[in-house]
Tab-separated table of C-alpha atoms in Angstrom:
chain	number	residue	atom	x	y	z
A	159	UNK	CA	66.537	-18.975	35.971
A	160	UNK	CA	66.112	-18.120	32.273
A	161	UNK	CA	62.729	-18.685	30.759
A	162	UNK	CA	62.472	-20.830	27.496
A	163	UNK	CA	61.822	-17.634	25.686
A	164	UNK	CA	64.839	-16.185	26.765
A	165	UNK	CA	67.200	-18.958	26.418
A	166	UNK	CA	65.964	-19.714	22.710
A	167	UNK	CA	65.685	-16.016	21.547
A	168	UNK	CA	68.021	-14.330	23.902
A	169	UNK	CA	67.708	-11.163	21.327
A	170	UNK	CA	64.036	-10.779	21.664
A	171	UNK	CA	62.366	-8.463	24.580
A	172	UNK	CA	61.487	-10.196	27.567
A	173	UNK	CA	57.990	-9.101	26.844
A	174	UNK	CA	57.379	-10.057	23.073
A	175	UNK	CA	56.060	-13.687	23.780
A	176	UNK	CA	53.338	-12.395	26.039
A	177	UNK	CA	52.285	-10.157	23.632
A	178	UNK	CA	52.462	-12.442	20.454
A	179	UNK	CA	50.462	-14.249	22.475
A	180	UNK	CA	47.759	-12.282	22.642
A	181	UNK	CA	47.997	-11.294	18.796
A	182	UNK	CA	47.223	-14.950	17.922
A	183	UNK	CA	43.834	-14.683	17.830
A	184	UNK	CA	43.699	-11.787	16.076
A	185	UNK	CA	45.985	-12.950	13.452
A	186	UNK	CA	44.233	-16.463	13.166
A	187	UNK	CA	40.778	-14.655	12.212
A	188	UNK	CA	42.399	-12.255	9.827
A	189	UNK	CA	43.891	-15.004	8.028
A	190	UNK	CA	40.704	-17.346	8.166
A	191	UNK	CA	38.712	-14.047	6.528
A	192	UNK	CA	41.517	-13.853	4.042
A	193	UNK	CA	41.396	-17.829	3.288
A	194	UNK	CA	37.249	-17.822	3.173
A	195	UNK	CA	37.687	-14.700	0.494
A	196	UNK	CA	40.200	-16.273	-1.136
A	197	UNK	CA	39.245	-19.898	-1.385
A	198	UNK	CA	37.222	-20.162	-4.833
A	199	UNK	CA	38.433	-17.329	-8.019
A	200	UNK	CA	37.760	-14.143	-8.300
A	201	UNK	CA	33.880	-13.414	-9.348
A	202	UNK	CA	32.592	-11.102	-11.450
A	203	UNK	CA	30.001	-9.186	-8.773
A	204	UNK	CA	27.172	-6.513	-9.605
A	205	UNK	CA	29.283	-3.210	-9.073
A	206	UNK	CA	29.334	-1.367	-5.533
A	207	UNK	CA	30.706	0.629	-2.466
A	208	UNK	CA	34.056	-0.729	-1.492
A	209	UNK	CA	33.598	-2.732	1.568
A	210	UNK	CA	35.246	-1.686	4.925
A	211	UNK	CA	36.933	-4.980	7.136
A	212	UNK	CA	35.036	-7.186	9.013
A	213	UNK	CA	31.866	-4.863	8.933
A	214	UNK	CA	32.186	-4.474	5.250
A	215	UNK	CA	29.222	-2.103	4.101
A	216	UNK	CA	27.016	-2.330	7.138
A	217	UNK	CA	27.932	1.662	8.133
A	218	UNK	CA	26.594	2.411	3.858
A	219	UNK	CA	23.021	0.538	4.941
A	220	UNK	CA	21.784	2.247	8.251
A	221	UNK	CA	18.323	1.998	9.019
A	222	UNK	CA	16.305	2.497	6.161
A	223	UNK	CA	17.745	0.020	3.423
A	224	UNK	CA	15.936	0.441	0.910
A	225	UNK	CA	16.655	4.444	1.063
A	226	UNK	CA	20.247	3.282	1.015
A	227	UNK	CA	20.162	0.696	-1.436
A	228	UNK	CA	18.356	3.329	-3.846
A	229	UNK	CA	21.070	5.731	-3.672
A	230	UNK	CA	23.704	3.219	-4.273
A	231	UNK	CA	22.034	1.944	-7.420
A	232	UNK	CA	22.089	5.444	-8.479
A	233	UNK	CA	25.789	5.963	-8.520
A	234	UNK	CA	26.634	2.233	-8.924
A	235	UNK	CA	23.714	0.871	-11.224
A	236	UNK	CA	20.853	-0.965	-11.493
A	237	UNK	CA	22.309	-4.155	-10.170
A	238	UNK	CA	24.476	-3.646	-6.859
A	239	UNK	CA	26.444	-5.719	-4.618
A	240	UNK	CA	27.527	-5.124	-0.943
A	241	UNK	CA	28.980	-7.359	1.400
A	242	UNK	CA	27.522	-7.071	5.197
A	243	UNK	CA	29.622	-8.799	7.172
A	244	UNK	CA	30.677	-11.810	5.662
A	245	UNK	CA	27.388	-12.015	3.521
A	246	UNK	CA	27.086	-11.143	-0.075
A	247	UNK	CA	23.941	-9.368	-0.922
A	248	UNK	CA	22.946	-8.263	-4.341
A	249	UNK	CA	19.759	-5.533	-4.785
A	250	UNK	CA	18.297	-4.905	-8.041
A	251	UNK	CA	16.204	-1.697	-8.323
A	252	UNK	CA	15.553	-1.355	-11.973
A	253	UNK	CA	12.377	-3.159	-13.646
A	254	UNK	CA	14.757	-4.981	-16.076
A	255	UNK	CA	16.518	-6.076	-12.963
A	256	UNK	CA	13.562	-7.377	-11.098
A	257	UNK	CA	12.383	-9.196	-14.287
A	258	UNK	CA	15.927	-10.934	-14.349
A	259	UNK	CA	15.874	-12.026	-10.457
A	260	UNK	CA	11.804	-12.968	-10.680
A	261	UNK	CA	11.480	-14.336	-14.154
A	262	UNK	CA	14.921	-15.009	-16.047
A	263	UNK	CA	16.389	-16.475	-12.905
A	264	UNK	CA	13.369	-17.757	-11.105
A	265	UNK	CA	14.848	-21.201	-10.567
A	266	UNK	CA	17.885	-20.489	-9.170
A	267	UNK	CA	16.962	-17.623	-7.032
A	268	UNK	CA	14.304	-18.725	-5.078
A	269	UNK	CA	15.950	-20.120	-1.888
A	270	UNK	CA	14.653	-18.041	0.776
A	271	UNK	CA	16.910	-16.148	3.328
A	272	UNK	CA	15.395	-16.727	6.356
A	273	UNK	CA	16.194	-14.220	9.184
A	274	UNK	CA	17.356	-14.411	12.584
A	275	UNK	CA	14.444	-15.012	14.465
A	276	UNK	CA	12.767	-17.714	16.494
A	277	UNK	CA	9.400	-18.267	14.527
A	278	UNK	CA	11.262	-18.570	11.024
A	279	UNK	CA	13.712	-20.793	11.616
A	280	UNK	CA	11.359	-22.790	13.710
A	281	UNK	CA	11.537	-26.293	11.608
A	282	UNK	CA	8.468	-27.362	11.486
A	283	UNK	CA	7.017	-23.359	10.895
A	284	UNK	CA	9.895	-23.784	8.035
A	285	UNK	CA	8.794	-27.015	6.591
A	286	UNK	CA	5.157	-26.078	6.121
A	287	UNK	CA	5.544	-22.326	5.540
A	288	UNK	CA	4.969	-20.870	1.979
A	289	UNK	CA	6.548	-17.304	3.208
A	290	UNK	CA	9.734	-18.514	4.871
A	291	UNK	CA	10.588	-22.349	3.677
A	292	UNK	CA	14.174	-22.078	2.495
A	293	UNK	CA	13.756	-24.554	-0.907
A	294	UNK	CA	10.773	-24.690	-2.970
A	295	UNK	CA	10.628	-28.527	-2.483
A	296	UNK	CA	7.846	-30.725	-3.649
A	297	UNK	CA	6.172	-30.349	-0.231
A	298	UNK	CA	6.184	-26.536	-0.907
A	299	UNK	CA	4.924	-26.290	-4.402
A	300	UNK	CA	1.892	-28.694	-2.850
A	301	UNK	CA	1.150	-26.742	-0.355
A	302	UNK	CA	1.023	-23.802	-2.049
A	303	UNK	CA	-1.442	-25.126	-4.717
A	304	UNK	CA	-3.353	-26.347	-2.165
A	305	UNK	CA	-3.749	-22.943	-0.118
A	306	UNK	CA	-4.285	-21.401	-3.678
A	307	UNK	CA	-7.311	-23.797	-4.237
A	308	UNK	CA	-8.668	-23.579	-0.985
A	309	UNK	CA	-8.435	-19.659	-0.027
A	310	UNK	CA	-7.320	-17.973	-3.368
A	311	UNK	CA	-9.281	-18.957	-5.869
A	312	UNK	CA	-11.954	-16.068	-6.647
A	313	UNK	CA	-14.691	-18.063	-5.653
A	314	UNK	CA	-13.038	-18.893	-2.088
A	315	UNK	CA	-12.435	-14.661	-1.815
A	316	UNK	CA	-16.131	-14.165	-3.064
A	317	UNK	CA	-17.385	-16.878	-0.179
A	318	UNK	CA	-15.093	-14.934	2.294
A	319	UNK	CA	-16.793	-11.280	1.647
A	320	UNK	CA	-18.892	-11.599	4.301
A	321	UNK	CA	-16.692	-11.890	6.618
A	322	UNK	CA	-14.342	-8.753	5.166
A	323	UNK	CA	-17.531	-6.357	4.932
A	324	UNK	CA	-18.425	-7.383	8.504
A	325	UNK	CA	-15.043	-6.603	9.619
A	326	UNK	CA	-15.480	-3.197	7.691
A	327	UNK	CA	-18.616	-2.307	9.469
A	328	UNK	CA	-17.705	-3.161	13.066
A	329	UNK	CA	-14.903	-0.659	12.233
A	330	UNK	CA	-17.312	1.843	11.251
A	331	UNK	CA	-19.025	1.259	14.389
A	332	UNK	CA	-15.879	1.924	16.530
A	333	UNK	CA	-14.863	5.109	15.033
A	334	UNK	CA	-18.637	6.460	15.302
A	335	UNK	CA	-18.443	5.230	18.932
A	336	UNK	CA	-14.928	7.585	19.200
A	337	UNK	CA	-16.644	10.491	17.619
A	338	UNK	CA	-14.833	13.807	18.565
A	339	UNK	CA	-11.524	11.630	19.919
A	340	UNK	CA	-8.187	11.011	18.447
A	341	UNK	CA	-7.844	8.353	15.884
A	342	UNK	CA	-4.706	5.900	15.990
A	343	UNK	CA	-4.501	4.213	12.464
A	344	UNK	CA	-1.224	2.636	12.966
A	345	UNK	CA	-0.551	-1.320	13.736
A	346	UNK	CA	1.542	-3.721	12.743
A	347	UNK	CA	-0.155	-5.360	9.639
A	348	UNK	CA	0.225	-5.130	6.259
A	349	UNK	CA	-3.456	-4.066	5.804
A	350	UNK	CA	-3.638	-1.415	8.167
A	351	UNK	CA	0.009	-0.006	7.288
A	352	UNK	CA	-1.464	0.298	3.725
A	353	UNK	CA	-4.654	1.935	5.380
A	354	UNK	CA	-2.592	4.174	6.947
A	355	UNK	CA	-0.588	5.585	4.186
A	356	UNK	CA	-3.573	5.324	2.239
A	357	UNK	CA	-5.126	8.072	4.602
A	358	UNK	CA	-2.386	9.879	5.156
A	359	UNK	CA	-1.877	10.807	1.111
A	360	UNK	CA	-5.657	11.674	0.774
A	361	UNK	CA	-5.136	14.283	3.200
A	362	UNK	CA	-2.084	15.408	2.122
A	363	UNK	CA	-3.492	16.176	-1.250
A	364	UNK	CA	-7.391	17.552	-0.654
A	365	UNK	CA	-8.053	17.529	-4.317
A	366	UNK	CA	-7.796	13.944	-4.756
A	367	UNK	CA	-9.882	13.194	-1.443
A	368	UNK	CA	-12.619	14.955	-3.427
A	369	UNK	CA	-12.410	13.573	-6.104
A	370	UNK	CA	-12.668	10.140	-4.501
A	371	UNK	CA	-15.882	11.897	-2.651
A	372	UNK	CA	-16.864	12.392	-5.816
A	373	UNK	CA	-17.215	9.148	-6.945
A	374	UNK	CA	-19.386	7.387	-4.139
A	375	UNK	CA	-21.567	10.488	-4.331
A	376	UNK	CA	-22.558	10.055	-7.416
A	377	UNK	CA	-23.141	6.216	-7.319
A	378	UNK	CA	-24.351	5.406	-3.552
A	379	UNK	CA	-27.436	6.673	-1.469
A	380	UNK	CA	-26.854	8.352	1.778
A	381	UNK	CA	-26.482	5.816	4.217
A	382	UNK	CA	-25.224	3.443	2.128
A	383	UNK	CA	-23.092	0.554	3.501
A	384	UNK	CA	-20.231	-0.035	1.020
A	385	UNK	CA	-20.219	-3.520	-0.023
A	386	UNK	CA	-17.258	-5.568	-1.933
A	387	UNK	CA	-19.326	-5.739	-4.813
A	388	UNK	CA	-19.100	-2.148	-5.184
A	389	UNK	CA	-15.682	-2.094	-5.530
A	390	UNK	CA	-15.799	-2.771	-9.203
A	391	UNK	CA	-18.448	0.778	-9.646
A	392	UNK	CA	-15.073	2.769	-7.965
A	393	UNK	CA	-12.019	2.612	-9.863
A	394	UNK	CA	-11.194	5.791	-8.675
A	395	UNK	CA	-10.550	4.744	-5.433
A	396	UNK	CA	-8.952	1.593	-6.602
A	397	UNK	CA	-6.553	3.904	-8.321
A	398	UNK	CA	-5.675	5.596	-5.113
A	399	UNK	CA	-4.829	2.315	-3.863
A	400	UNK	CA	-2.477	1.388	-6.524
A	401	UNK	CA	-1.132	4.413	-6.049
A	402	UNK	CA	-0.463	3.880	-2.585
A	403	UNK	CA	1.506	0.992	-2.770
A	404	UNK	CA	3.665	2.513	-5.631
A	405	UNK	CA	4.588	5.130	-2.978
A	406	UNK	CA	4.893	2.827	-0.215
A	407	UNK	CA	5.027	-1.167	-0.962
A	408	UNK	CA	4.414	-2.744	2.201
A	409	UNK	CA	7.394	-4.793	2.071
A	410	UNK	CA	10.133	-2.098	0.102
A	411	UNK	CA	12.605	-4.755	-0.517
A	412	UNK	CA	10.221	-8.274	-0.884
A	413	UNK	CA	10.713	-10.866	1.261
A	414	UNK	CA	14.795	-12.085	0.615
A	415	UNK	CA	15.728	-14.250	-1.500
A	416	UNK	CA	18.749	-16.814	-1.805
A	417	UNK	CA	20.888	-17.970	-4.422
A	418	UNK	CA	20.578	-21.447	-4.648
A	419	UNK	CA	23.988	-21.937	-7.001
A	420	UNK	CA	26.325	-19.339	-8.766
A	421	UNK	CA	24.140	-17.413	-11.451
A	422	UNK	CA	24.950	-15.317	-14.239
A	423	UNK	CA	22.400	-12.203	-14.175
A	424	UNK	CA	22.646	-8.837	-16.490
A	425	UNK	CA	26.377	-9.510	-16.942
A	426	UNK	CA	27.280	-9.907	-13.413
A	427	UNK	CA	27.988	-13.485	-11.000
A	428	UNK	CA	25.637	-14.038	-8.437
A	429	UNK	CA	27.668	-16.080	-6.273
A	430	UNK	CA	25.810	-19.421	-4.493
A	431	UNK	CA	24.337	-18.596	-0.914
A	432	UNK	CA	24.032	-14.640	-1.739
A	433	UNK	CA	21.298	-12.624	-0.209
A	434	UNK	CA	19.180	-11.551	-3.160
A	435	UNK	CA	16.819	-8.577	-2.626
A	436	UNK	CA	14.178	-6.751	-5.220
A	437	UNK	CA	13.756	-2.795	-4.103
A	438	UNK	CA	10.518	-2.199	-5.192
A	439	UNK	CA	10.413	0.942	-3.080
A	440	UNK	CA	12.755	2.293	-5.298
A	441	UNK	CA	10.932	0.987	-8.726
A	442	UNK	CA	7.789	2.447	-7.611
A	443	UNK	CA	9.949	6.188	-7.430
A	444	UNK	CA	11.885	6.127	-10.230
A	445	UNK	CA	11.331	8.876	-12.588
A	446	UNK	CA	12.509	6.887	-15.370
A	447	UNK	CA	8.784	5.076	-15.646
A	448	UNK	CA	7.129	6.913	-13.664
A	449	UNK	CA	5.985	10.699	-14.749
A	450	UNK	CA	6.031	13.071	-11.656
A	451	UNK	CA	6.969	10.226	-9.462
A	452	UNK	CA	7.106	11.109	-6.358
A	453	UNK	CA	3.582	12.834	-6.695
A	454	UNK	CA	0.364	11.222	-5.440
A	455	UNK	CA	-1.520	11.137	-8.495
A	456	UNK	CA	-3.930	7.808	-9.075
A	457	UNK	CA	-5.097	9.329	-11.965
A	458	UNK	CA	-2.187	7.564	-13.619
A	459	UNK	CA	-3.846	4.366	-13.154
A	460	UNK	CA	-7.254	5.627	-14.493
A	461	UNK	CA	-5.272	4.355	-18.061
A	462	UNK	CA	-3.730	1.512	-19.441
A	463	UNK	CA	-3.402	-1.882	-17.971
A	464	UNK	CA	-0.694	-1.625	-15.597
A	465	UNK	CA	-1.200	-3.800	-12.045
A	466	UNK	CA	0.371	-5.478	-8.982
A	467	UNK	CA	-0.282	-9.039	-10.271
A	468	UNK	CA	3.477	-9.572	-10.454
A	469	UNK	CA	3.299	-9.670	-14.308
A	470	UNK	CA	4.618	-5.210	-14.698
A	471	UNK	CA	7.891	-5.526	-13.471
A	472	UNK	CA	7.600	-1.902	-12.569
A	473	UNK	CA	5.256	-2.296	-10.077
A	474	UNK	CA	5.886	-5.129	-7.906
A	475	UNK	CA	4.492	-4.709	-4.160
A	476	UNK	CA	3.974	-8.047	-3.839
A	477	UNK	CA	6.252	-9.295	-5.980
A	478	UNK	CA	6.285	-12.056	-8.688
A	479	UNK	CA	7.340	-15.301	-9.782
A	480	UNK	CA	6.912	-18.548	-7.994
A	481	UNK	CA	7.599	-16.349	-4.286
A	482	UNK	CA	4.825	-13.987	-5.136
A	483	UNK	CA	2.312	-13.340	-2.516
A	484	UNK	CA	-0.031	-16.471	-2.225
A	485	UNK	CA	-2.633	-13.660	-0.463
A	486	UNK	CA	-2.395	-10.935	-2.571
A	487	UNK	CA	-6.029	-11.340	-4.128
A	488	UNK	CA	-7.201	-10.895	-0.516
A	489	UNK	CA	-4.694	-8.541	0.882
A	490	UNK	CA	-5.995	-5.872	-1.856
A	491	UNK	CA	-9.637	-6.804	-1.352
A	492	UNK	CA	-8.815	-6.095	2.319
A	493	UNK	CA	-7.370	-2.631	1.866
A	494	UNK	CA	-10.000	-1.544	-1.208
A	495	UNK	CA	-12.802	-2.119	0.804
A	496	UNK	CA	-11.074	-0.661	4.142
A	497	UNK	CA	-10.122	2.311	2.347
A	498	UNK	CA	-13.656	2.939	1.066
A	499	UNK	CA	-15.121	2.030	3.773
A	500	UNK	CA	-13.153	5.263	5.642
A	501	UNK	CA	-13.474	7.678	2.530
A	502	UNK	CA	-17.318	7.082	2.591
A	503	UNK	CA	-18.491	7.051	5.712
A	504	UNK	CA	-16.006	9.943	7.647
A	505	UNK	CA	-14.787	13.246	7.195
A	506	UNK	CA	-11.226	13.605	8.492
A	507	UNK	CA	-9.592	15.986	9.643
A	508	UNK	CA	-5.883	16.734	11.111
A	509	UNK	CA	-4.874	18.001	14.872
A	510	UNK	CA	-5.483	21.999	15.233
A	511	UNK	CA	-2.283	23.718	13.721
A	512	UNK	CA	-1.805	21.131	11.024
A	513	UNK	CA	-1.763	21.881	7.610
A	514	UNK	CA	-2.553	19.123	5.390
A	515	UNK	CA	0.664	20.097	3.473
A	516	UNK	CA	2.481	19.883	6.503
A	517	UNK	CA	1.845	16.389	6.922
A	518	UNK	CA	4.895	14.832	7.315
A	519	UNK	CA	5.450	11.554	5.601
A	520	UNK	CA	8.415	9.906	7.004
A	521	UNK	CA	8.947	6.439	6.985
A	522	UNK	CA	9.799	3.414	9.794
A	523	UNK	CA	11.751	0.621	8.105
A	524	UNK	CA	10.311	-3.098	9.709
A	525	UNK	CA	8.219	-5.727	8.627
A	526	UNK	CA	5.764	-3.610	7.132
A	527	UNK	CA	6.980	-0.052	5.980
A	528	UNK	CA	5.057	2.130	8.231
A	529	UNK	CA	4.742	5.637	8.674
A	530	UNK	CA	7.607	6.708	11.364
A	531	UNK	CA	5.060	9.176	13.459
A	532	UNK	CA	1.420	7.438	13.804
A	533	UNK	CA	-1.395	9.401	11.910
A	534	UNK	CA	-3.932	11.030	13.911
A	535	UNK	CA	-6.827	12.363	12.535
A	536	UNK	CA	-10.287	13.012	13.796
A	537	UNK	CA	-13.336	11.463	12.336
A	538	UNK	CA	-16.901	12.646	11.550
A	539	UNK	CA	-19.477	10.317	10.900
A	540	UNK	CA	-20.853	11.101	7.249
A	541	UNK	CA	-23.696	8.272	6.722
């Protein structure tokens, strides 16, 4: 007995209908791609690598996006677009480009993108979180002034300090309980990523340790326990903070941002629903404004008025705008105060066979940009 197949296309092979079968759903999700690309006109997108299908420019990305991102701005521009997946994303990595995403365009790109993971898109973490809530509603613009007011404000950091320089000193105590052992630096937060690197460029460059020696020498007894109201007698170590984050931001692409509605920035569309992202990382490197920049040389904050309140679009690490860091007053008193706290009261020194010019400086792309091999070092009690 004939089959339908056969008896209605009696020219076709017996085996065609199986197959076309089988091609359906192939064909149905290359035409619903083509309808979803296809559905509103043609935009005017940032410039960038042609995408490939389906995975569009996820192969150009890899594992350390904001080393890939750089290099595409270079040969693209200072405002690129790339589509992973089926989501647009648009980098800027220029300062004029940060100012137009954090200042020009505030408004309308402040939606955040919130990632695939349990804890942010958690809604009642999202409804009452000032990192990861994806409109800046009423409810978040009170709730940030109201964590401002109540933790911020230099008065609630000044009432905190005790708390900070007690923190310092039971980690003062640790190391001189670990005397003559290796040292681990590396965790997960922001503070002790920054430590890290922090430590890791002062050895690296031995000259700029001493100097920073230098500097609580001259000022502090021996035995002294630094304090955070000696912060303001060392802006040479403040310096090699800045200078730390230039190098290595602790989040090298901000937190993302989304476009809440089509938006018209340095010439380009920014379509509504696009990933936005500020590479900072690459800022901080560019030789453009910075002289020597891939140098370690705080000295270049020893003049002018240049900082990382979000208002020097070339040096962002915690960005700016109305998404700035809400902690950033006491992140940095954190770190100073860590930092000096470890250049004051230790020598350091590297694993036997280690060169401090041979320390390698690679980096781990993740929440917090971290140095890829932990930093060991071995610590001598100097007070």
């Amino acid at each position: 007995m004939a089959t339908i197949a056969e008896s209605h296309f009696p020219f076709l092979p017996a085996t065609f209908f199986p197959h076309s079968l089988l091609a359906l759903p192939i064909l149905f999700l290359l035409l619903s791609l083509f309808l979803i690309r296809n559905r509103r006109p043609t935009l005017h997108l940032p410039p960038g690598p042609k995408p490939w299908p389906i995975l569009g420019n996820l192969l150009h990305v890899g594992s350390m996006p904001h080393v890939a991102f750089a290099r595409l701005s270079q040969a693209h521009g200072p405002l690129i677009s790339l589509r992973l997946g089926t989501q647009t994303v648009v980098v800027g990595s220029t300062p004029e480009a940060a100012s137009e995403i954090l200042k020009t365009h505030d408004h309308d790109l402040s939606g955040r993108s919130v990632p695939h993971v349990s804890f942010a898109r958690d809604p009642e973490l999202n409804h009452d979180s000032i990192a990861w809530s994806t409109h800046c509603t009423d409810h978040w613009r009170s709730l940030r002034s109201m964590v401002r007011a109540e933790l911020f404000t230099s008065r609630a950091i000044e009432q905190q300090s005790d708390l900070r320089e007690k923190h310092a000193r039971e980690m003062a105590r640790f190391l001189n309980r670990k005397r003559g052992q290796e040292m681990l630096a590396a965790v997960s937060d922001t503070t002790s990523a920054s430590m890290e690197w922090a430590l890791a460029e002062l050895l690296k460059n031995p000259d700029t340790m001493t100097a920073a020696r230098r500097e609580f020498d001259g000022k502090f007894p021996e035995g002294h326990v630094i304090k955070e109201s000696d912060l303001a007698d060392l802006p040479y170590l403040c310096a090699c903070v800045k200078e730390t984050l230039r190098l290595h931001p602790p989040a090298p692409l901000l937190l993302p941002r989304r476009a809440a509605k089509d938006c018209h920035v340095m010439g380009y569309t920014v379509p509504q629903g696009a990933h936005v992202f500020v590479n900072v990382w690459a800022i901080g490197r560019d030789p453009r404004y910075w002289e020597d920049a891939s140098s370690f040389k705080p000295e270049r904050f020893m003049v002018g008025d240049v900082d990382f309140k979000g208002s020097h679009f070339e040096f962002l690490p915690f960005g700016s705008g109305r998404r700035i860091c809400s902690g950033l007053p006491m992140a940095v008193r954190e770190i100073q105060l860590a930092v000096a706290t470890l250049v004051h009261g230790f020598d350091w020194s590297l694993p036997e066979g280690t060169a401090a010019g041979d320390l390698e400086m690679e980096e781990r792309y993740g929440v917090t940009l971290k140095k890829l091999n932990p930093l060991v070092l071995f610590p001598t009690p100097r007070v």
